[in-house]
PDB file of C-alpha atoms in Angstrom:
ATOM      1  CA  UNK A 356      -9.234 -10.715  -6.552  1.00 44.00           C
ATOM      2  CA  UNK A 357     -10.510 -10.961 -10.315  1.00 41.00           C
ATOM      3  CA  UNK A 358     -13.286  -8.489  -9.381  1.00 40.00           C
ATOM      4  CA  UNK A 359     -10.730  -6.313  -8.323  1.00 41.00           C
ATOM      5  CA  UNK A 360      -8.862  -6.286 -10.898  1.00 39.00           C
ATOM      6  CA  UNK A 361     -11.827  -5.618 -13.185  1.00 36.00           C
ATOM      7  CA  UNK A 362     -13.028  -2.833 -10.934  1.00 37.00           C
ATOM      8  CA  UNK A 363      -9.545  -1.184 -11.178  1.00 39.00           C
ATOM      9  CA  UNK A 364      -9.213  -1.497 -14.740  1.00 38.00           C
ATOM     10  CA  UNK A 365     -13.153  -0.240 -15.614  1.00 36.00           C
ATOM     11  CA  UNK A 366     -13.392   1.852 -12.877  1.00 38.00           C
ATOM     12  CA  UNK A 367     -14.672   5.406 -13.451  1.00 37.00           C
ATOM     13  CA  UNK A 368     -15.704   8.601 -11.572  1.00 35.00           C
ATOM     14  CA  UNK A 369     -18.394  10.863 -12.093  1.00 37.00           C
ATOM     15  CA  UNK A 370     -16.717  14.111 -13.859  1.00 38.00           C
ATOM     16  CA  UNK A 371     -19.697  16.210 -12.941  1.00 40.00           C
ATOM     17  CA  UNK A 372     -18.626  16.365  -9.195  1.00 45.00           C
ATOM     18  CA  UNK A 373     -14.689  17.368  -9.545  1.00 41.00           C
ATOM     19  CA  UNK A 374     -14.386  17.563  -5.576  1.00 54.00           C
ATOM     20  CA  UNK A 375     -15.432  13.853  -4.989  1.00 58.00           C
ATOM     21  CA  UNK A 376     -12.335  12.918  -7.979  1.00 68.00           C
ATOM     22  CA  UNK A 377      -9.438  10.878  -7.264  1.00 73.00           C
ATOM     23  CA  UNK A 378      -6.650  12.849  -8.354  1.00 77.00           C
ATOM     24  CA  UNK A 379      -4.397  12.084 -10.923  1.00 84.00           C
ATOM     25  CA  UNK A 380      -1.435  10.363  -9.635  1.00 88.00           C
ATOM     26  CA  UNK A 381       1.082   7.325  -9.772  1.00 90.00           C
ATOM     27  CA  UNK A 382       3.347   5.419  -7.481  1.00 92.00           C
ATOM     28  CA  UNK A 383       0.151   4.754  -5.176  1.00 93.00           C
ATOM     29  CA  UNK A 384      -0.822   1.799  -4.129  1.00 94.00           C
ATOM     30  CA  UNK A 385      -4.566   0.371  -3.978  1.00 92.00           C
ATOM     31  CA  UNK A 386      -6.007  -2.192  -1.310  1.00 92.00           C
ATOM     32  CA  UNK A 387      -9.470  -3.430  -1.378  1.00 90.00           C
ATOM     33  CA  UNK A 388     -11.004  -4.182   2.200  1.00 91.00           C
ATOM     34  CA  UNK A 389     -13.470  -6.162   1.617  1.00 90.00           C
ATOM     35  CA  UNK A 390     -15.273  -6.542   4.972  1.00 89.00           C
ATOM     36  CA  UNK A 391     -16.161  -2.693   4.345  1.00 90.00           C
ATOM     37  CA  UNK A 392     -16.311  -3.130   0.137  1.00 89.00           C
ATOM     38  CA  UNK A 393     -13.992   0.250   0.036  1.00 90.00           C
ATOM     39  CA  UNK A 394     -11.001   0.884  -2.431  1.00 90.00           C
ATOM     40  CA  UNK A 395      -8.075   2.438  -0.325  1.00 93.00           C
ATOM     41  CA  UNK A 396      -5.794   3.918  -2.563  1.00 93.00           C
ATOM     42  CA  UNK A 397      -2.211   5.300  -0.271  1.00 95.00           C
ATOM     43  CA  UNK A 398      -0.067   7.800  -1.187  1.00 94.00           C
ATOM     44  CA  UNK A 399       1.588   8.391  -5.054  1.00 93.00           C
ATOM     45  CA  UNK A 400       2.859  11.036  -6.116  1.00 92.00           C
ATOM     46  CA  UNK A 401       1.760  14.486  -8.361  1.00 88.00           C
ATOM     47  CA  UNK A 402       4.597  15.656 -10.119  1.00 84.00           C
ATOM     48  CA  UNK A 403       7.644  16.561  -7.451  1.00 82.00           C
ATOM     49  CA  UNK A 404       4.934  15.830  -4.327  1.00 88.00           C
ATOM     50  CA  UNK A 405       5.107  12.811  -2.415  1.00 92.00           C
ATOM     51  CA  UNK A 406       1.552  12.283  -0.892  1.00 91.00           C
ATOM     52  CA  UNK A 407       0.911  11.218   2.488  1.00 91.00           C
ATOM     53  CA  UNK A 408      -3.208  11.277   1.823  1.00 91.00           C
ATOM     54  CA  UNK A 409      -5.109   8.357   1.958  1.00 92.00           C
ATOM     55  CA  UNK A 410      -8.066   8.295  -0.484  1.00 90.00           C
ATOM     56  CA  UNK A 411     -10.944   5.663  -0.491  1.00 90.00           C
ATOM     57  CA  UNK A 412     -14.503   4.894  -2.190  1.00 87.00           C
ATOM     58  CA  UNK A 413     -17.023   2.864  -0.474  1.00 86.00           C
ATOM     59  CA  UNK A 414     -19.490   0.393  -2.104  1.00 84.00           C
ATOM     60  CA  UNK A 415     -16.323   0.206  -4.451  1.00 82.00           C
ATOM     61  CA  UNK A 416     -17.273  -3.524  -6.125  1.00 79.00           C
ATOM     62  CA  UNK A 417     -20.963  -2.586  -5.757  1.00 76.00           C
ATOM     63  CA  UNK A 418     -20.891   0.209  -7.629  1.00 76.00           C
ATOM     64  CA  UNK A 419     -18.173  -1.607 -10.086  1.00 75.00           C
ATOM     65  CA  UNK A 420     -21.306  -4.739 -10.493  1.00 76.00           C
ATOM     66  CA  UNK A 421     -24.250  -1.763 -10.844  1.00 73.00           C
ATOM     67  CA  UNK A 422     -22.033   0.274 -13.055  1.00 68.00           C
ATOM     68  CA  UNK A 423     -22.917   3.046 -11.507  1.00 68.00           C
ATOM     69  CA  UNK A 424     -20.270   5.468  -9.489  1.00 64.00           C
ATOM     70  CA  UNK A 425     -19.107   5.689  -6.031  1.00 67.00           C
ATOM     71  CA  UNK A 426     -17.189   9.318  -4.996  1.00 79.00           C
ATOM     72  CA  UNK A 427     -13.796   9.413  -3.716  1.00 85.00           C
ATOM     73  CA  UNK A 428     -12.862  10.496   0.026  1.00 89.00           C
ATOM     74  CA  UNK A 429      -9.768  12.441   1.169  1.00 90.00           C
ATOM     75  CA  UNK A 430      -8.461  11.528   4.100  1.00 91.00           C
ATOM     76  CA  UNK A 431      -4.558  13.758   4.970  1.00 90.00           C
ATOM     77  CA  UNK A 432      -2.670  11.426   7.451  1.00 91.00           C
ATOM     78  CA  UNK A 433       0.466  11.485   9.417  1.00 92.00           C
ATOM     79  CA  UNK A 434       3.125   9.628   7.524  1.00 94.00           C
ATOM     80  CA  UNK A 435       5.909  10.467   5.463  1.00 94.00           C
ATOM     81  CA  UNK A 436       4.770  11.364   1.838  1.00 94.00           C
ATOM     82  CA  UNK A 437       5.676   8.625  -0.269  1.00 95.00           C
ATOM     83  CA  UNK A 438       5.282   6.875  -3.810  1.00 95.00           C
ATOM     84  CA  UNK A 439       6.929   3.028  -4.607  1.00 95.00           C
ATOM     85  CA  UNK A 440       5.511   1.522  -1.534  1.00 96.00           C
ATOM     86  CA  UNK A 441       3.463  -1.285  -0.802  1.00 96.00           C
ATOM     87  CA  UNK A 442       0.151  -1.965   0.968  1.00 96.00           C
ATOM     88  CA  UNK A 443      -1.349  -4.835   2.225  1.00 95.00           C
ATOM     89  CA  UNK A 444      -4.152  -5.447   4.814  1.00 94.00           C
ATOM     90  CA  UNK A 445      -2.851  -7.775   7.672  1.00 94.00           C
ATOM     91  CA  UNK A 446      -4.203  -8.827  11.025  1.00 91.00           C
ATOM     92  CA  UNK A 447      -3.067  -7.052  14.175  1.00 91.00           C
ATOM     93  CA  UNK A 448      -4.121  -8.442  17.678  1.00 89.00           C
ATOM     94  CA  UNK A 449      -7.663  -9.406  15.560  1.00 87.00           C
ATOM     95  CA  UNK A 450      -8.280  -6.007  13.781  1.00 91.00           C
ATOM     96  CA  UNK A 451      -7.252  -5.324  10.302  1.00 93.00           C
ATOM     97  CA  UNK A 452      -5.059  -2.561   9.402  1.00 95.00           C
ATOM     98  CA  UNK A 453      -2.732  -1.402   6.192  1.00 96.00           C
ATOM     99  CA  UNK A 454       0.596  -2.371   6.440  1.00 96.00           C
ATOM    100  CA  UNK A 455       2.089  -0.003   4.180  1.00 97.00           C
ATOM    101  CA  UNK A 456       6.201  -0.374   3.631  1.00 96.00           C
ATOM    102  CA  UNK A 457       8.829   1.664   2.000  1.00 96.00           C
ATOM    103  CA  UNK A 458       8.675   3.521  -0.838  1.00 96.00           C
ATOM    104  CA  UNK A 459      10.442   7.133  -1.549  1.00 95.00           C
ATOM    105  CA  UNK A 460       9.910  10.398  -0.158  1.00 95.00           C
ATOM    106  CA  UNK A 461       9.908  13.843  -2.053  1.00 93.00           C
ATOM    107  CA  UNK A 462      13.844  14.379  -1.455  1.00 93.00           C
ATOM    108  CA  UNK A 463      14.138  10.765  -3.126  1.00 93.00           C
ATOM    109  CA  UNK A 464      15.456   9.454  -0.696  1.00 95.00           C
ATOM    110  CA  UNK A 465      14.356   5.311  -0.527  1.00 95.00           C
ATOM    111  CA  UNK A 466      12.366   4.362   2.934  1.00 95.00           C
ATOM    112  CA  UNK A 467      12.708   1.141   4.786  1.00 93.00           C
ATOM    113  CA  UNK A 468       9.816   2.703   7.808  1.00 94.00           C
ATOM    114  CA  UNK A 469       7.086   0.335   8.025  1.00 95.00           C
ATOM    115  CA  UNK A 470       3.728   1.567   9.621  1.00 96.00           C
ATOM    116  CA  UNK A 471      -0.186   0.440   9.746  1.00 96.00           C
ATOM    117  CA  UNK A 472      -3.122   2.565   9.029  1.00 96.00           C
ATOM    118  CA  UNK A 473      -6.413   1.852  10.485  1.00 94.00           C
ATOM    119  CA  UNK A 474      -9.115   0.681   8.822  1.00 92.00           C
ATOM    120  CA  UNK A 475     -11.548   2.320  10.624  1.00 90.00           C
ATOM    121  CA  UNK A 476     -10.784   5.750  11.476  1.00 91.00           C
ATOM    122  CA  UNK A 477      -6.748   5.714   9.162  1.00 93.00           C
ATOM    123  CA  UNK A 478      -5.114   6.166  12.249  1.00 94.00           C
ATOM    124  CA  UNK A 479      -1.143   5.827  11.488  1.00 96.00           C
ATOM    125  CA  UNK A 480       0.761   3.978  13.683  1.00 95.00           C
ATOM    126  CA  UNK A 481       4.219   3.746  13.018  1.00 95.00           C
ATOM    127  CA  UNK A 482       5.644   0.307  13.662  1.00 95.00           C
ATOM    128  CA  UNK A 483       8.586  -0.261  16.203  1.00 93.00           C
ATOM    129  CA  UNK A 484      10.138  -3.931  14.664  1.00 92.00           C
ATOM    130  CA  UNK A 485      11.047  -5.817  16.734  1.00 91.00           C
ATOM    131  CA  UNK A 486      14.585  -6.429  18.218  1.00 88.00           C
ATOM    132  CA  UNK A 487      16.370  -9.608  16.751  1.00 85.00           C
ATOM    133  CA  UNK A 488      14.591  -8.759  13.514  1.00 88.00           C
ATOM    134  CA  UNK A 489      16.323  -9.055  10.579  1.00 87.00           C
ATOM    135  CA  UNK A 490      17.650  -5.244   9.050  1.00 87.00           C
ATOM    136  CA  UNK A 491      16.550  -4.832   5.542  1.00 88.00           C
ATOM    137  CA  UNK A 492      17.329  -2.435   2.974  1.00 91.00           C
ATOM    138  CA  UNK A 493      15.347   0.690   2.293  1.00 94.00           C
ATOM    139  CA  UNK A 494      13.366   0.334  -0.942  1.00 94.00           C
ATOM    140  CA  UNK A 495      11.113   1.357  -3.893  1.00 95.00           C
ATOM    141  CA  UNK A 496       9.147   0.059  -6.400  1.00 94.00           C
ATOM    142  CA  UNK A 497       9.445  -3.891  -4.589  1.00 95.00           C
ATOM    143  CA  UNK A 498       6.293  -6.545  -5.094  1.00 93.00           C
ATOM    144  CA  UNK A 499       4.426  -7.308  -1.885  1.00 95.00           C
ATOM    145  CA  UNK A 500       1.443 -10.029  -1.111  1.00 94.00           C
ATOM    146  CA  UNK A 501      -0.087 -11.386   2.399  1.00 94.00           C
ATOM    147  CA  UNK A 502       0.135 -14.821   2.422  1.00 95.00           C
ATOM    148  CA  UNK A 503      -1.594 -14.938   5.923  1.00 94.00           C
ATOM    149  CA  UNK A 504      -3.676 -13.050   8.259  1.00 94.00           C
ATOM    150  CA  UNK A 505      -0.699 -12.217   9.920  1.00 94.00           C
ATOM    151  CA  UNK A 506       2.222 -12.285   7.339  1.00 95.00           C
ATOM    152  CA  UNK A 507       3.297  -9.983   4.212  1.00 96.00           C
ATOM    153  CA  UNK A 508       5.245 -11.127   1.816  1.00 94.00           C
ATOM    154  CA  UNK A 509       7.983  -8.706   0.166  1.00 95.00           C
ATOM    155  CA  UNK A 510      10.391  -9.124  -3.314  1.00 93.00           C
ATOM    156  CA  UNK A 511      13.042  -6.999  -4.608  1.00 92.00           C
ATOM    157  CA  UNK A 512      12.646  -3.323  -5.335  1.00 95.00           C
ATOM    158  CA  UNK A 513      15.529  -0.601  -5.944  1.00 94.00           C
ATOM    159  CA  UNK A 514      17.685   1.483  -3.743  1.00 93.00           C
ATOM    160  CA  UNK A 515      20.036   2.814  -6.356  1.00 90.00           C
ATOM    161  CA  UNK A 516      20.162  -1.135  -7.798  1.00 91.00           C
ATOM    162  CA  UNK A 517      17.855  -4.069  -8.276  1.00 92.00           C
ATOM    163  CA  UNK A 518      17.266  -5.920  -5.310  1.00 93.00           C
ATOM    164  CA  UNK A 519      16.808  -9.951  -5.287  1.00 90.00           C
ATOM    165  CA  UNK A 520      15.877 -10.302  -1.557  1.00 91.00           C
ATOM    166  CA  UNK A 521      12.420 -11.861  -0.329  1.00 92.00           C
ATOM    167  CA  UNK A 522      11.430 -11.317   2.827  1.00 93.00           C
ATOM    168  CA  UNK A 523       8.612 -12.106   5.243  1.00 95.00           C
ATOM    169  CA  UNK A 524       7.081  -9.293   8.022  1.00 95.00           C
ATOM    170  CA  UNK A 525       4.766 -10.533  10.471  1.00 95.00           C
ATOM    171  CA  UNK A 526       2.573  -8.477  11.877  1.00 94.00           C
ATOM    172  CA  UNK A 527       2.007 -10.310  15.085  1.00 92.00           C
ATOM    173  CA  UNK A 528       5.781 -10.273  16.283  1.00 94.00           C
ATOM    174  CA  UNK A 529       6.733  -7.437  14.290  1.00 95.00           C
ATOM    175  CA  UNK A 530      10.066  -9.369  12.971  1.00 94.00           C
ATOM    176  CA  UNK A 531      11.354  -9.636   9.595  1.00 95.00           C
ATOM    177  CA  UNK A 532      12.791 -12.871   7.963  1.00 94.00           C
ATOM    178  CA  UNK A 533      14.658 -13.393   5.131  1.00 92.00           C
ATOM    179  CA  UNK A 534      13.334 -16.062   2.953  1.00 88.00           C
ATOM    180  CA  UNK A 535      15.939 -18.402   1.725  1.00 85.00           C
ATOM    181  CA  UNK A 536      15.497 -20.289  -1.148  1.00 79.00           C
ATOM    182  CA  UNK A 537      17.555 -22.966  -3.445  1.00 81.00           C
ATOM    183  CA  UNK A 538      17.948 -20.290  -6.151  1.00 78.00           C
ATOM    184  CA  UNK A 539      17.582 -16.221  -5.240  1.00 73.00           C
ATOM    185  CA  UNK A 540      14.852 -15.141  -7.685  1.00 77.00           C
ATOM    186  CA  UNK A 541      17.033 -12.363 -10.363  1.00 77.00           C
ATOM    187  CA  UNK A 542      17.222  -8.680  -8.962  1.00 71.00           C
ATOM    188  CA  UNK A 543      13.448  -6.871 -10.191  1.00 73.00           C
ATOM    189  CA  UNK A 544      11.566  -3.371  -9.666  1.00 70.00           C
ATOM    190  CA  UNK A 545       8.658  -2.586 -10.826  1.00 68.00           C
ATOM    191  CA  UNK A 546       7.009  -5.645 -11.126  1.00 65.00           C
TER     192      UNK A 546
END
């Protein structure tokens, strides 16, 4: 994790090939699969445009160690365009995949869809939860982290007001819990 976050915060790209560039944009979010040393950067946005492109560089953290450069791939996919979500790499049925959650589309309107993208091939799958699941709020700009193969982690975010709620998805029953705790955490975005 503390190469990634040196990667990320040194990384550059070659200015001399402008078609191979990541584009300038914010509200992504940026997974590092390690098993295939790529960067996956999802969606963001470009002024009004929500994007629903998925963009990765492979040999990402050997290229960061050789300082040298790796190019940047653009891959369009079949999700809603979005920027404030979250994306985390969980285990389902032994394979990993994205599980990317929420966020906001171009309208502005706040999402509470949850889907996976493949790791191989960014195939979307759109995720059915599972009934008896817990119905959360649509969000943006919320704080995620897997804290298992199988599990994601989730904290606040904004739907017209700071949210306090953490909650749990697991990937192998598709159900979402609401963590309970002695003392909520205070309402945060953005963090």
């Amino acid at each position: 994790e503390k190469l990634l976050a040196s990667c990320i915060q040194n990384y550059s790209i070659d200015n001399s090939d402008l078609e191979n560039q990541l584009p300038s944009i914010a509200g992504h979010s940026i997974t590092y699969d390690e098993a295939r040393d790529r960067a996956v950067v999802v969606g963001g946005y470009t002024g009004e445009e929500r994007l629903s492109s998925i963009f990765y560089a492979s040999e990402f953290a050997s290229a960061m160690r050789d300082e040298s450069y790796s190019s940047w791939k653009r891959v369009d996919a079949n999700f809603t365009g979005r920027a404030g979500h979250s994306a985390q790499i969980v285990q389902v049925e032994r394979r990993p995949k994205i599980f990317v959650f929420g966020g906001y589309d171009s309208k502005r309107n706040d999402l509470s869809d949850a889907l996976y993208l493949d790791l191989e091939n960014f195939d979307v799958e759109p995720i059915n939860i599972a009934a008896g699941s817990t119905q959360i709020a649509e969000r943006r700009w919320h704080a995620s982290a897997s804290i298992s193969d199988t599990s994601v982690l989730v904290h606040g975010g904004w739907n017209s007001t700071p949210l306090s709620d953490t909650l749990v998805f697991d990937s192998s029953s598709k159900i979402w819990t609401v963590l309970k705790t002695a003392t909520n955490p205070s309402p945060r975005r953005w963090h």
